[in-house]
Amino acid sequence: MKRRKLLRHLRDHQCVFVREGAGHTIVSNAAKDLQSEVPRHREVKFALVRQICKDLAIPLPAEK
């Protein structure tokens, strides 16, 4: 999945940018007090997308 599409999916589910790490973007689901890291790669493997969504307690994106 493209990184931009993943970040848009996270924003659509009320996840917000926290800060930039060395090689990752830190995002937070403030409503549930959860955080996760999104790597700075153009493509993010779907297994990692699944884990990020699980960490933030949001549904998976519709397409892979």
PDB file of C-alpha atoms in Angstrom:
ATOM      1  CA  MET A   1       0.000   0.000   0.000  1.00  0.00           C
ATOM      2  CA  LYS A   2       1.256   3.479  -0.769  1.00  0.00           C
ATOM      3  CA  ARG A   3       2.383   5.455   2.284  1.00  0.00           C
ATOM      4  CA  ARG A   4       0.275   8.461   1.315  1.00  0.00           C
ATOM      5  CA  LYS A   5      -2.844   6.326   1.086  1.00  0.00           C
ATOM      6  CA  LEU A   6      -2.127   4.790   4.494  1.00  0.00           C
ATOM      7  CA  LEU A   7      -1.646   8.215   6.105  1.00  0.00           C
ATOM      8  CA  ARG A   8      -4.919   9.402   4.542  1.00  0.00           C
ATOM      9  CA  HIS A   9      -6.687   6.317   5.947  1.00  0.00           C
ATOM     10  CA  LEU A  10      -5.255   7.064   9.396  1.00  0.00           C
ATOM     11  CA  ARG A  11      -6.379  10.723   9.210  1.00  0.00           C
ATOM     12  CA  ASP A  12      -9.871   9.610   8.147  1.00  0.00           C
ATOM     13  CA  HIS A  13     -10.054   7.595  11.369  1.00  0.00           C
ATOM     14  CA  GLN A  14      -9.050  10.517  13.640  1.00  0.00           C
ATOM     15  CA  CYS A  15      -5.388   9.574  13.964  1.00  0.00           C
ATOM     16  CA  VAL A  16      -3.086  12.585  14.171  1.00  0.00           C
ATOM     17  CA  PHE A  17       0.561  13.281  13.462  1.00  0.00           C
ATOM     18  CA  VAL A  18       2.691  13.438  16.625  1.00  0.00           C
ATOM     19  CA  ARG A  19       6.267  13.848  15.388  1.00  0.00           C
ATOM     20  CA  GLU A  20       8.861  12.666  12.925  1.00  0.00           C
ATOM     21  CA  GLY A  21      11.310  10.068  14.178  1.00  0.00           C
ATOM     22  CA  ALA A  22      14.606   9.073  12.572  1.00  0.00           C
ATOM     23  CA  GLY A  23      13.024   6.811   9.960  1.00  0.00           C
ATOM     24  CA  HIS A  24       9.372   6.802  10.960  1.00  0.00           C
ATOM     25  CA  THR A  25       6.396   9.085  11.398  1.00  0.00           C
ATOM     26  CA  ILE A  26       4.710   8.733  14.775  1.00  0.00           C
ATOM     27  CA  VAL A  27       0.898   8.865  14.684  1.00  0.00           C
ATOM     28  CA  SER A  28      -1.560   8.735  17.547  1.00  0.00           C
ATOM     29  CA  ASN A  29      -5.189   7.801  18.090  1.00  0.00           C
ATOM     30  CA  ALA A  30      -5.849  10.316  20.850  1.00  0.00           C
ATOM     31  CA  ALA A  31      -9.367   9.056  21.542  1.00  0.00           C
ATOM     32  CA  LYS A  32      -7.971   5.694  22.614  1.00  0.00           C
ATOM     33  CA  ASP A  33      -4.552   6.932  23.795  1.00  0.00           C
ATOM     34  CA  LEU A  34      -2.629   4.707  21.345  1.00  0.00           C
ATOM     35  CA  GLN A  35       0.449   5.345  19.178  1.00  0.00           C
ATOM     36  CA  SER A  36       2.156   3.633  16.266  1.00  0.00           C
ATOM     37  CA  GLU A  37       4.972   4.253  13.802  1.00  0.00           C
ATOM     38  CA  VAL A  38       4.631   4.508  10.018  1.00  0.00           C
ATOM     39  CA  PRO A  39       7.875   3.864   8.119  1.00  0.00           C
ATOM     40  CA  ARG A  40       9.065   6.367   5.525  1.00  0.00           C
ATOM     41  CA  HIS A  41       8.926   4.047   2.518  1.00  0.00           C
ATOM     42  CA  ARG A  42       6.878   4.662  -0.600  1.00  0.00           C
ATOM     43  CA  GLU A  43       5.325   1.207  -0.268  1.00  0.00           C
ATOM     44  CA  VAL A  44       4.290  -0.276   3.071  1.00  0.00           C
ATOM     45  CA  LYS A  45       3.699  -4.023   3.171  1.00  0.00           C
ATOM     46  CA  PHE A  46       0.133  -5.020   3.971  1.00  0.00           C
ATOM     47  CA  ALA A  47       1.205  -7.083   6.982  1.00  0.00           C
ATOM     48  CA  LEU A  48       2.661  -3.899   8.475  1.00  0.00           C
ATOM     49  CA  VAL A  49      -0.481  -1.921   7.561  1.00  0.00           C
ATOM     50  CA  ARG A  50      -2.501  -4.557   9.423  1.00  0.00           C
ATOM     51  CA  GLN A  51      -0.255  -4.201  12.499  1.00  0.00           C
ATOM     52  CA  ILE A  52      -0.416  -0.376  12.458  1.00  0.00           C
ATOM     53  CA  CYS A  53      -4.227  -0.461  12.265  1.00  0.00           C
ATOM     54  CA  LYS A  54      -4.316  -3.011  15.088  1.00  0.00           C
ATOM     55  CA  ASP A  55      -1.992  -0.837  17.217  1.00  0.00           C
ATOM     56  CA  LEU A  56      -4.264   2.177  16.679  1.00  0.00           C
ATOM     57  CA  ALA A  57      -7.521   0.169  17.049  1.00  0.00           C
ATOM     58  CA  ILE A  58      -8.943   1.253  13.685  1.00  0.00           C
ATOM     59  CA  PRO A  59     -10.376  -0.839  10.815  1.00  0.00           C
ATOM     60  CA  LEU A  60      -8.224  -2.053   7.947  1.00  0.00           C
ATOM     61  CA  PRO A  61      -8.286  -0.144   4.649  1.00  0.00           C
ATOM     62  CA  ALA A  62     -10.698  -1.485   2.040  1.00  0.00           C
ATOM     63  CA  GLU A  63      -8.072  -2.501  -0.518  1.00  0.00           C
ATOM     64  CA  LYS A  64      -4.552  -3.847  -0.340  1.00  0.00           C
TER      65      LYS A  64
END
